[in-house]
Short mmCIF file of C-alpha atoms in Angstrom, two decimals:
data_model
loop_
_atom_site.label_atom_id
_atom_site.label_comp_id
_atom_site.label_asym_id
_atom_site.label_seq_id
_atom_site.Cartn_x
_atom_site.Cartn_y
_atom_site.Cartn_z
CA UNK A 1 0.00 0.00 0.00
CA UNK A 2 1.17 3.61 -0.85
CA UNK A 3 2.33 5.11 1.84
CA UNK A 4 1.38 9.52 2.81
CA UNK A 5 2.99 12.21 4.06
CA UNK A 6 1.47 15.05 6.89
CA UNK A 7 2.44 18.22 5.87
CA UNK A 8 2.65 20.88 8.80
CA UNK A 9 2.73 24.74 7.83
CA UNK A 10 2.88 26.37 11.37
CA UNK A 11 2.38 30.27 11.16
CA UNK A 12 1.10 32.95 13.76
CA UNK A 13 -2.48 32.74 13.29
CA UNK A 14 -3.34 29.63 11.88
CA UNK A 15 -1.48 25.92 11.81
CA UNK A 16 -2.33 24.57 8.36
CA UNK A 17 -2.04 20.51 8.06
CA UNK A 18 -2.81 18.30 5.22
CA UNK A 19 -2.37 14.72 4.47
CA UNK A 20 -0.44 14.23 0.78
CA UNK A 21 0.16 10.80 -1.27
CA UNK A 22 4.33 10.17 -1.91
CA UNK A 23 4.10 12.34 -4.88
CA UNK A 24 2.98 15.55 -3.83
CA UNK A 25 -1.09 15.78 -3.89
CA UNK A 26 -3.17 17.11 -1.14
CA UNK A 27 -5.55 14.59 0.00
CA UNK A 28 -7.08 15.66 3.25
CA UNK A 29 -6.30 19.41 4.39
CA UNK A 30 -7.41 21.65 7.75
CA UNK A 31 -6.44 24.29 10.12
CA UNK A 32 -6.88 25.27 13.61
CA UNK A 33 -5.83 28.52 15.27
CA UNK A 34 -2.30 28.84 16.73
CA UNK A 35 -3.16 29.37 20.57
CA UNK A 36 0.19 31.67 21.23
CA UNK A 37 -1.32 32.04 25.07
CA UNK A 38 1.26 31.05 27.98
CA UNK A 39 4.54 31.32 25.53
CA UNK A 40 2.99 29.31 23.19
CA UNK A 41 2.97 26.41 25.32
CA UNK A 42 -0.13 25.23 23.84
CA UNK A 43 0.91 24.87 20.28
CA UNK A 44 2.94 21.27 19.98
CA UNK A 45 0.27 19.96 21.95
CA UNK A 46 -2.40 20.91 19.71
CA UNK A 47 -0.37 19.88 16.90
CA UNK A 48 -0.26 16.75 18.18
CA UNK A 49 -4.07 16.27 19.17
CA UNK A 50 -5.15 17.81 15.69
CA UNK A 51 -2.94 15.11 14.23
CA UNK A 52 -4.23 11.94 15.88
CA UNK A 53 -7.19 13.18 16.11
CA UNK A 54 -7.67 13.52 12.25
CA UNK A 55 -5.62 9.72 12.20
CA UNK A 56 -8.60 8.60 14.24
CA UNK A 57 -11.30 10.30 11.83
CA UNK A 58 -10.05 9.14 8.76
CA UNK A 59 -9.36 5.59 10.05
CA UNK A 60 -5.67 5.59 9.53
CA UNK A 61 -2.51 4.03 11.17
CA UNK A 62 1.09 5.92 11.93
CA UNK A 63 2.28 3.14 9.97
CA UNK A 64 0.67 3.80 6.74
CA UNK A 65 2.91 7.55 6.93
CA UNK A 66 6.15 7.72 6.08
CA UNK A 67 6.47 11.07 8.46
CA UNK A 68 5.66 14.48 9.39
CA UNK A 69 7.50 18.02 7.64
CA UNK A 70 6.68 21.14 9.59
CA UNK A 71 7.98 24.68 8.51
CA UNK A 72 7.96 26.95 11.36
CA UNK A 73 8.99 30.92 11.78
CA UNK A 74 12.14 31.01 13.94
CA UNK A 75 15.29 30.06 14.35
CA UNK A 76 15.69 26.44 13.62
CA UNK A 77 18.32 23.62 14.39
CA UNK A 78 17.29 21.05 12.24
CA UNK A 79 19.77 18.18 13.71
CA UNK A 80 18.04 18.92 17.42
CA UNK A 81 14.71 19.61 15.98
CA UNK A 82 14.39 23.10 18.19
CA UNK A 83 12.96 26.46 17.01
CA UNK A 84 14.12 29.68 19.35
CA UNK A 85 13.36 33.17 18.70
CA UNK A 86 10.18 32.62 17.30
CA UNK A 87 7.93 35.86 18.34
CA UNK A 88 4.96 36.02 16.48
CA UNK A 89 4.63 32.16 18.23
CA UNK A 90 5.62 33.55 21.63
CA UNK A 91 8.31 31.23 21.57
CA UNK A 92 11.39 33.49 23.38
CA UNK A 93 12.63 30.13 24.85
CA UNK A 94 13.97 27.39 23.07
CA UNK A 95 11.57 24.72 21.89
CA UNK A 96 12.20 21.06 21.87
CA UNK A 97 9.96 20.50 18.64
CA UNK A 98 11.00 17.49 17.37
CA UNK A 99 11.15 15.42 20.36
CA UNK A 100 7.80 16.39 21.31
CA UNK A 101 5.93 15.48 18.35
CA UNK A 102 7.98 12.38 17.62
CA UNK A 103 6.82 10.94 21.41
CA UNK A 104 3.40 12.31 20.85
CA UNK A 105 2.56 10.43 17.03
CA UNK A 106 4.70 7.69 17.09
CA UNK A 107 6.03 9.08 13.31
CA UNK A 108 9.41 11.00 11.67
CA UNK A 109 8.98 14.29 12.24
CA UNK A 110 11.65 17.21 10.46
CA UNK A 111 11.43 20.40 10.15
CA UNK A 112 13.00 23.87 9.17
CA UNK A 113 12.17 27.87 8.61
CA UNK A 114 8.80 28.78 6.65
CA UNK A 115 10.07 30.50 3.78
CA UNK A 116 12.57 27.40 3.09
CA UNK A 117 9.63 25.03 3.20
CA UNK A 118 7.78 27.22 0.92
CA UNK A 119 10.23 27.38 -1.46
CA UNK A 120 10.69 23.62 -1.45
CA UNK A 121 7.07 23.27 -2.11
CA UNK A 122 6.96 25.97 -5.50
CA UNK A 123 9.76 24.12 -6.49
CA UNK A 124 8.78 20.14 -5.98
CA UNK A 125 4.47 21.20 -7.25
CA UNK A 126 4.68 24.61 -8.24
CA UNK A 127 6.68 27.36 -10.70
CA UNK A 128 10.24 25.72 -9.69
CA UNK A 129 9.05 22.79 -12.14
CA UNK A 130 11.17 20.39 -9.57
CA UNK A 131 14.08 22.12 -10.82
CA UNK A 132 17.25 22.01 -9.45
CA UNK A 133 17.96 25.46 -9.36
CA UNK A 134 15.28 27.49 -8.00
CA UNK A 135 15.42 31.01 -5.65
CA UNK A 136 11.64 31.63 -4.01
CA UNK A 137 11.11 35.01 -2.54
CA UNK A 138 7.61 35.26 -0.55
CA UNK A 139 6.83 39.20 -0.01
CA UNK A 140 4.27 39.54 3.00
CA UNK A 141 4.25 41.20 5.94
CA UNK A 142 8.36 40.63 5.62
CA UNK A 143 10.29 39.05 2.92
CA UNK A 144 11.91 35.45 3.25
CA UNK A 145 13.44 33.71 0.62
CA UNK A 146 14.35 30.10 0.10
CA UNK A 147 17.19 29.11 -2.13
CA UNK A 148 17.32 25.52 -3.47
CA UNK A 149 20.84 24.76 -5.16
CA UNK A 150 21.77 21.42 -6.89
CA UNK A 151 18.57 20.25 -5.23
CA UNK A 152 19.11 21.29 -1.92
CA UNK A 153 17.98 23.92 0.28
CA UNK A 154 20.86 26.46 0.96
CA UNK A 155 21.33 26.82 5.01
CA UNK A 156 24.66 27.92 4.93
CA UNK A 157 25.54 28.05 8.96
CA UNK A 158 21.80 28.24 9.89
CA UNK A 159 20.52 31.64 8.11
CA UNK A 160 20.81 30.96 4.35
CA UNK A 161 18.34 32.03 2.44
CA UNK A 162 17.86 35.50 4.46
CA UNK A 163 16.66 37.06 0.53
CA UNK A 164 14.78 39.65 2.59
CA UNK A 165 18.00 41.26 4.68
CA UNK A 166 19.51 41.69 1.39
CA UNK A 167 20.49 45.90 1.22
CA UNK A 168 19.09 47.08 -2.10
CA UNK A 169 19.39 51.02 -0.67
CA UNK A 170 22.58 51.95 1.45
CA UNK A 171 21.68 53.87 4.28
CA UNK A 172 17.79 53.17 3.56
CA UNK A 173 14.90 52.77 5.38
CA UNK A 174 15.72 50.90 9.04
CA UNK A 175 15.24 47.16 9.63
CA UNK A 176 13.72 45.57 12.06
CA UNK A 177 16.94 43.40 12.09
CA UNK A 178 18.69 46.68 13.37
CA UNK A 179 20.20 47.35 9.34
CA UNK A 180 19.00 50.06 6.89
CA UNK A 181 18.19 49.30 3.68
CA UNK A 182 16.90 46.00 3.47
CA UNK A 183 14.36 44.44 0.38
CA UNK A 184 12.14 43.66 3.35
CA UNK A 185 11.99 47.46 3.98
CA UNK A 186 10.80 48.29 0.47
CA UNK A 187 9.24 45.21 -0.98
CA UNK A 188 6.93 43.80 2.03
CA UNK A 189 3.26 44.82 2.41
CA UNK A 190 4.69 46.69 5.02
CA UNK A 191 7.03 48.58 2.88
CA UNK A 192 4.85 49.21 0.40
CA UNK A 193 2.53 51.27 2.67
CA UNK A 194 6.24 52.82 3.97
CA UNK A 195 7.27 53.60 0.73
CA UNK A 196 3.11 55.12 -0.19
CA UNK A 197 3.36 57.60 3.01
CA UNK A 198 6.74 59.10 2.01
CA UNK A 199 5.60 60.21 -1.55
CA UNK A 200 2.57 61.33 -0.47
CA UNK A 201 4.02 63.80 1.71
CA UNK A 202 6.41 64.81 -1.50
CA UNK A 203 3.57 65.11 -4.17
CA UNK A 204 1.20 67.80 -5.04
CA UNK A 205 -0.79 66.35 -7.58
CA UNK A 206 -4.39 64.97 -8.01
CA UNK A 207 -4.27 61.58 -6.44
CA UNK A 208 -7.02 59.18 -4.55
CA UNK A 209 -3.93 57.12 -2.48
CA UNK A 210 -2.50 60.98 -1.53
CA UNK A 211 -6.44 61.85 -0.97
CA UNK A 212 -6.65 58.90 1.49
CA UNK A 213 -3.02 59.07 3.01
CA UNK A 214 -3.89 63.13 4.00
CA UNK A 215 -7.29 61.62 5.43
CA UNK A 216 -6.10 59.21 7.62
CA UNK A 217 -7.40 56.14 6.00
CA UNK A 218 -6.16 52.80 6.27
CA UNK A 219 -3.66 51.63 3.39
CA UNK A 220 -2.49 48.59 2.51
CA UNK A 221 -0.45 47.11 0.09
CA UNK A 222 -3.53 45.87 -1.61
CA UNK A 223 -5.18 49.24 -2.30
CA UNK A 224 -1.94 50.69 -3.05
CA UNK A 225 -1.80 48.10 -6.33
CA UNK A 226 -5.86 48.48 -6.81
CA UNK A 227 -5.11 52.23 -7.56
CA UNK A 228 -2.18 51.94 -9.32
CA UNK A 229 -4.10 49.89 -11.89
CA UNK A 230 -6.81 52.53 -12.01
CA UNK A 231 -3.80 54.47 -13.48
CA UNK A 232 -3.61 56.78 -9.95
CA UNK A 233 0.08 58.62 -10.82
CA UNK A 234 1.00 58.34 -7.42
CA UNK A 235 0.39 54.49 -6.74
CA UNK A 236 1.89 53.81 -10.26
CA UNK A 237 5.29 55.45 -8.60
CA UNK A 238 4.80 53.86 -5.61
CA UNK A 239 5.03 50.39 -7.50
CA UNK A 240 7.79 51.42 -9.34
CA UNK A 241 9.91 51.78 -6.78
CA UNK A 242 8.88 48.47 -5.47
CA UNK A 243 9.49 46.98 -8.24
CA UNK A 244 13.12 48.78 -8.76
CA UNK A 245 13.99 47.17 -5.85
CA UNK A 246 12.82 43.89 -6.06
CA UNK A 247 14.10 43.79 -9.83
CA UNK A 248 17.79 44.61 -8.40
CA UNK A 249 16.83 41.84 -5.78
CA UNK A 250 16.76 39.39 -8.03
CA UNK A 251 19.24 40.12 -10.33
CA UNK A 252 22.10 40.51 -7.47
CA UNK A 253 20.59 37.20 -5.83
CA UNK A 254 20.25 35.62 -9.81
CA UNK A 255 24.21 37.18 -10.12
CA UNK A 256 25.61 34.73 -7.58
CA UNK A 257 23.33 31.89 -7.90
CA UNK A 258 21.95 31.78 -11.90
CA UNK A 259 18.92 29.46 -10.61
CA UNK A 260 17.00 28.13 -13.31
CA UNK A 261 13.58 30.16 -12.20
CA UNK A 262 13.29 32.97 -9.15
CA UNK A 263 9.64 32.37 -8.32
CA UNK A 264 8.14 35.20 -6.38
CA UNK A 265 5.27 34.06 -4.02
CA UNK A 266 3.83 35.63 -0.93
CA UNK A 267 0.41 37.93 -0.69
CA UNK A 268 2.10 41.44 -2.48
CA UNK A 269 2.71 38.82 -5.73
CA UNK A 270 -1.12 38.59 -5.97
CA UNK A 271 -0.28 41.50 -7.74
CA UNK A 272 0.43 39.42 -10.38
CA UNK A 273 1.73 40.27 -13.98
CA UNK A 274 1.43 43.65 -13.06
CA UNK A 275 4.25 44.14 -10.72
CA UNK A 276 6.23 41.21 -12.93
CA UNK A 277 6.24 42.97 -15.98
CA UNK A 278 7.82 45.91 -14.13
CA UNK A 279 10.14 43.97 -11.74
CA UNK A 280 11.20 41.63 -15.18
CA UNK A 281 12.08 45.48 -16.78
CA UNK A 282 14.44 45.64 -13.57
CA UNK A 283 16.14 42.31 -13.50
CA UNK A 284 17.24 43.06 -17.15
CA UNK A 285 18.51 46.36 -16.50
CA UNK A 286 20.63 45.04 -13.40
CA UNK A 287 21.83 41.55 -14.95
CA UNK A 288 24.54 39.68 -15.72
CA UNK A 289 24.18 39.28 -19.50
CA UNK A 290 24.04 35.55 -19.40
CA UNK A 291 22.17 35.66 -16.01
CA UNK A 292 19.21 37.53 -18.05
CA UNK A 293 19.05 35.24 -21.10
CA UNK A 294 18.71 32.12 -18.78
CA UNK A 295 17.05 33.05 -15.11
CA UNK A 296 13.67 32.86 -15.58
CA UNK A 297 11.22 35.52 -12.82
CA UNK A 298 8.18 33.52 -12.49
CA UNK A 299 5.10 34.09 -9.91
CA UNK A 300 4.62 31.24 -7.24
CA UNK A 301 1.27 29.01 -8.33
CA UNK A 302 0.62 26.97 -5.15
CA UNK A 303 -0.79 30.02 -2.70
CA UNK A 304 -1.46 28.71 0.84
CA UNK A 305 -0.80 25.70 0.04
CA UNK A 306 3.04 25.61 -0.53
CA UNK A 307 3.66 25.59 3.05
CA UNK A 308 2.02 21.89 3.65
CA UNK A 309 2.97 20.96 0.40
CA UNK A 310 6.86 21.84 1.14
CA UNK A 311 6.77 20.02 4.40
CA UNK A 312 6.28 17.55 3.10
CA UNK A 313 8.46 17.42 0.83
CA UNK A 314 11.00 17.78 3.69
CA UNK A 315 9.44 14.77 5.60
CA UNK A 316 9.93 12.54 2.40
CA UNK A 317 13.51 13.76 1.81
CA UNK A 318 14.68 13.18 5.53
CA UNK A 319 12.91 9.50 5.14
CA UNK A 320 15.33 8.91 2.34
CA UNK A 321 18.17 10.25 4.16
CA UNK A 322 18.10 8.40 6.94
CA UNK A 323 17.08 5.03 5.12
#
């Protein structure tokens, strides 16, 4: 009998599972709210009750799983299975992930950072056409990246794949990481609404985003885009710059790494062609020649669903590892 895979996708607000066949397709999914109450003490445990209790429902065994992949926020040590520094969790202490959730399902369980996991699942069901090459930026309310090399997700000493603390303006707009300058600063939902406040204050002409900036409405990324493609001047600048950035992004990241496809995924990319077209215009201005001819910017086609779908990914790959 085939054997499955539980896919984890553990964020701040909700904890996405699904159960997956070997190759990839969803066959069960749900979520249930991440309880970040008491330093997040609650949240293994519920992973683990949601999980056997969903076992139970659907009249399966542990044995008929091959394991469980989780991507997490954090910082991870994959060999230990622990996640510290975790804050939109609550996790400020070290968490003994792994071990937990291995005594509580009786399965494999592996794990790693959100964005990596992400990327693994664009590239194994998604734009990175299980390429071996593949760079995944995801722009929300910060930018992570995941960078899969000669099949193989890039950790360098533990923070590879940082895409979003790359500085694209010297001396730019400061970091949360304690930096100025950084993509995530100009190319996150967040930034985007940074970027919209600071040219309203500049411009003087007819505009509905300056209208609504002066007014003290609410802006978001979202309506920042909507206007732009109503052809609002200042919105269309706003974008541009985003998309400067992000095109340089790429192309420096593309530079040092010539990945097959850098697949752009995250809520700002529901933007869709229209912030590609103008980020594409940027990648080939910034370039390596033979970088631009064969790097291919792509959006990311799985949505929510790259996140369960990359985990696992990672719990079939550690299976075969440790076979």
């Amino acid at each position: 009998m085939a054997k499955k895979l539980f896919g984890v996708d553990l964020g701040g607000t909700t904890i996405k599972f699904a159960i997956l066949t070997e190759n990839g397709e969803i066959q069960q999914k749900w979520s249930i709210r991440t309880n970040i109450l008491d330093e997040g003490s609650h949240i293994v445990p519920d992973i683990i009750e949601s999980i056997n209790h969903h076992l139970d429902l659907y009249k399966m065994d542990k044995d008929q799983f091959i394991g469980i992949g989780m991507g997490t926020p954090g910082t991870i040590n994959r060999e230990k299975g622990t996640v510290v520094g975790a804050y939109n969790l609550n996790w400020k202490k070290t968490q003994h992930v792994k071990d937990a959730i291995e005594k509580g399902t009786g399965m494999k369980f592996a794990l790693d950072n959100d964005a990596n996991v992400a990327g693994l699942g664009e590239r194994w069901k998604g734009a990175g056409n299980e390429g071996d090459d593949v760079a995944f930026i995801t722009l929300g309310t910060g930018v992570g990246g995941g960078i899969i090399s000669n099949g193989k997700l890039v950790h360098g000493l533990g923070a590879g794949g940082e895409v979003g603390h790359m500085i694209v303006k010297p001396n730019g707009y400061l970091c949360t990481c304690g930096n100025r300058g950084c993509l995530e600063q100009y190319a996150s939902a967040t930034g985007v609404v940074h970027i919209a406040q600071d040219k309203a204050e500049e411009y003087e002409g007819d505009s509905r985003l300056k209208a609504m900036i002066d007014n003290g409405d609410e802006i978001t990324s979202k309506i920042v885009f909507d206007l732009a493609k109503e052809n609002d001047y200042l919105a269309n600048k706003v974008v541009d710059e985003v998309a400067y950035y992000l095109g340089l992004a790429c192309a420096n990241l593309s530079d040092v790494l010539n990945p097959e496809y850098v697949v752009i995924g995250g809520g700002v990319s529901a933007a869709g062609d229209f912030l590609l077209k103008r980020v594409q215009a940027n990648f080939e201005k910034f370039a390596f020649p033979t970088v631009r001819t064969s790097t291919q910017l792509k959006l990311a086609e799985l949505g929510n669903d790259a996140g369960v779908i990359g985990a696992a990914s990672l719990a079939r790959q550690f299976a075969a590892d440790n076979q």
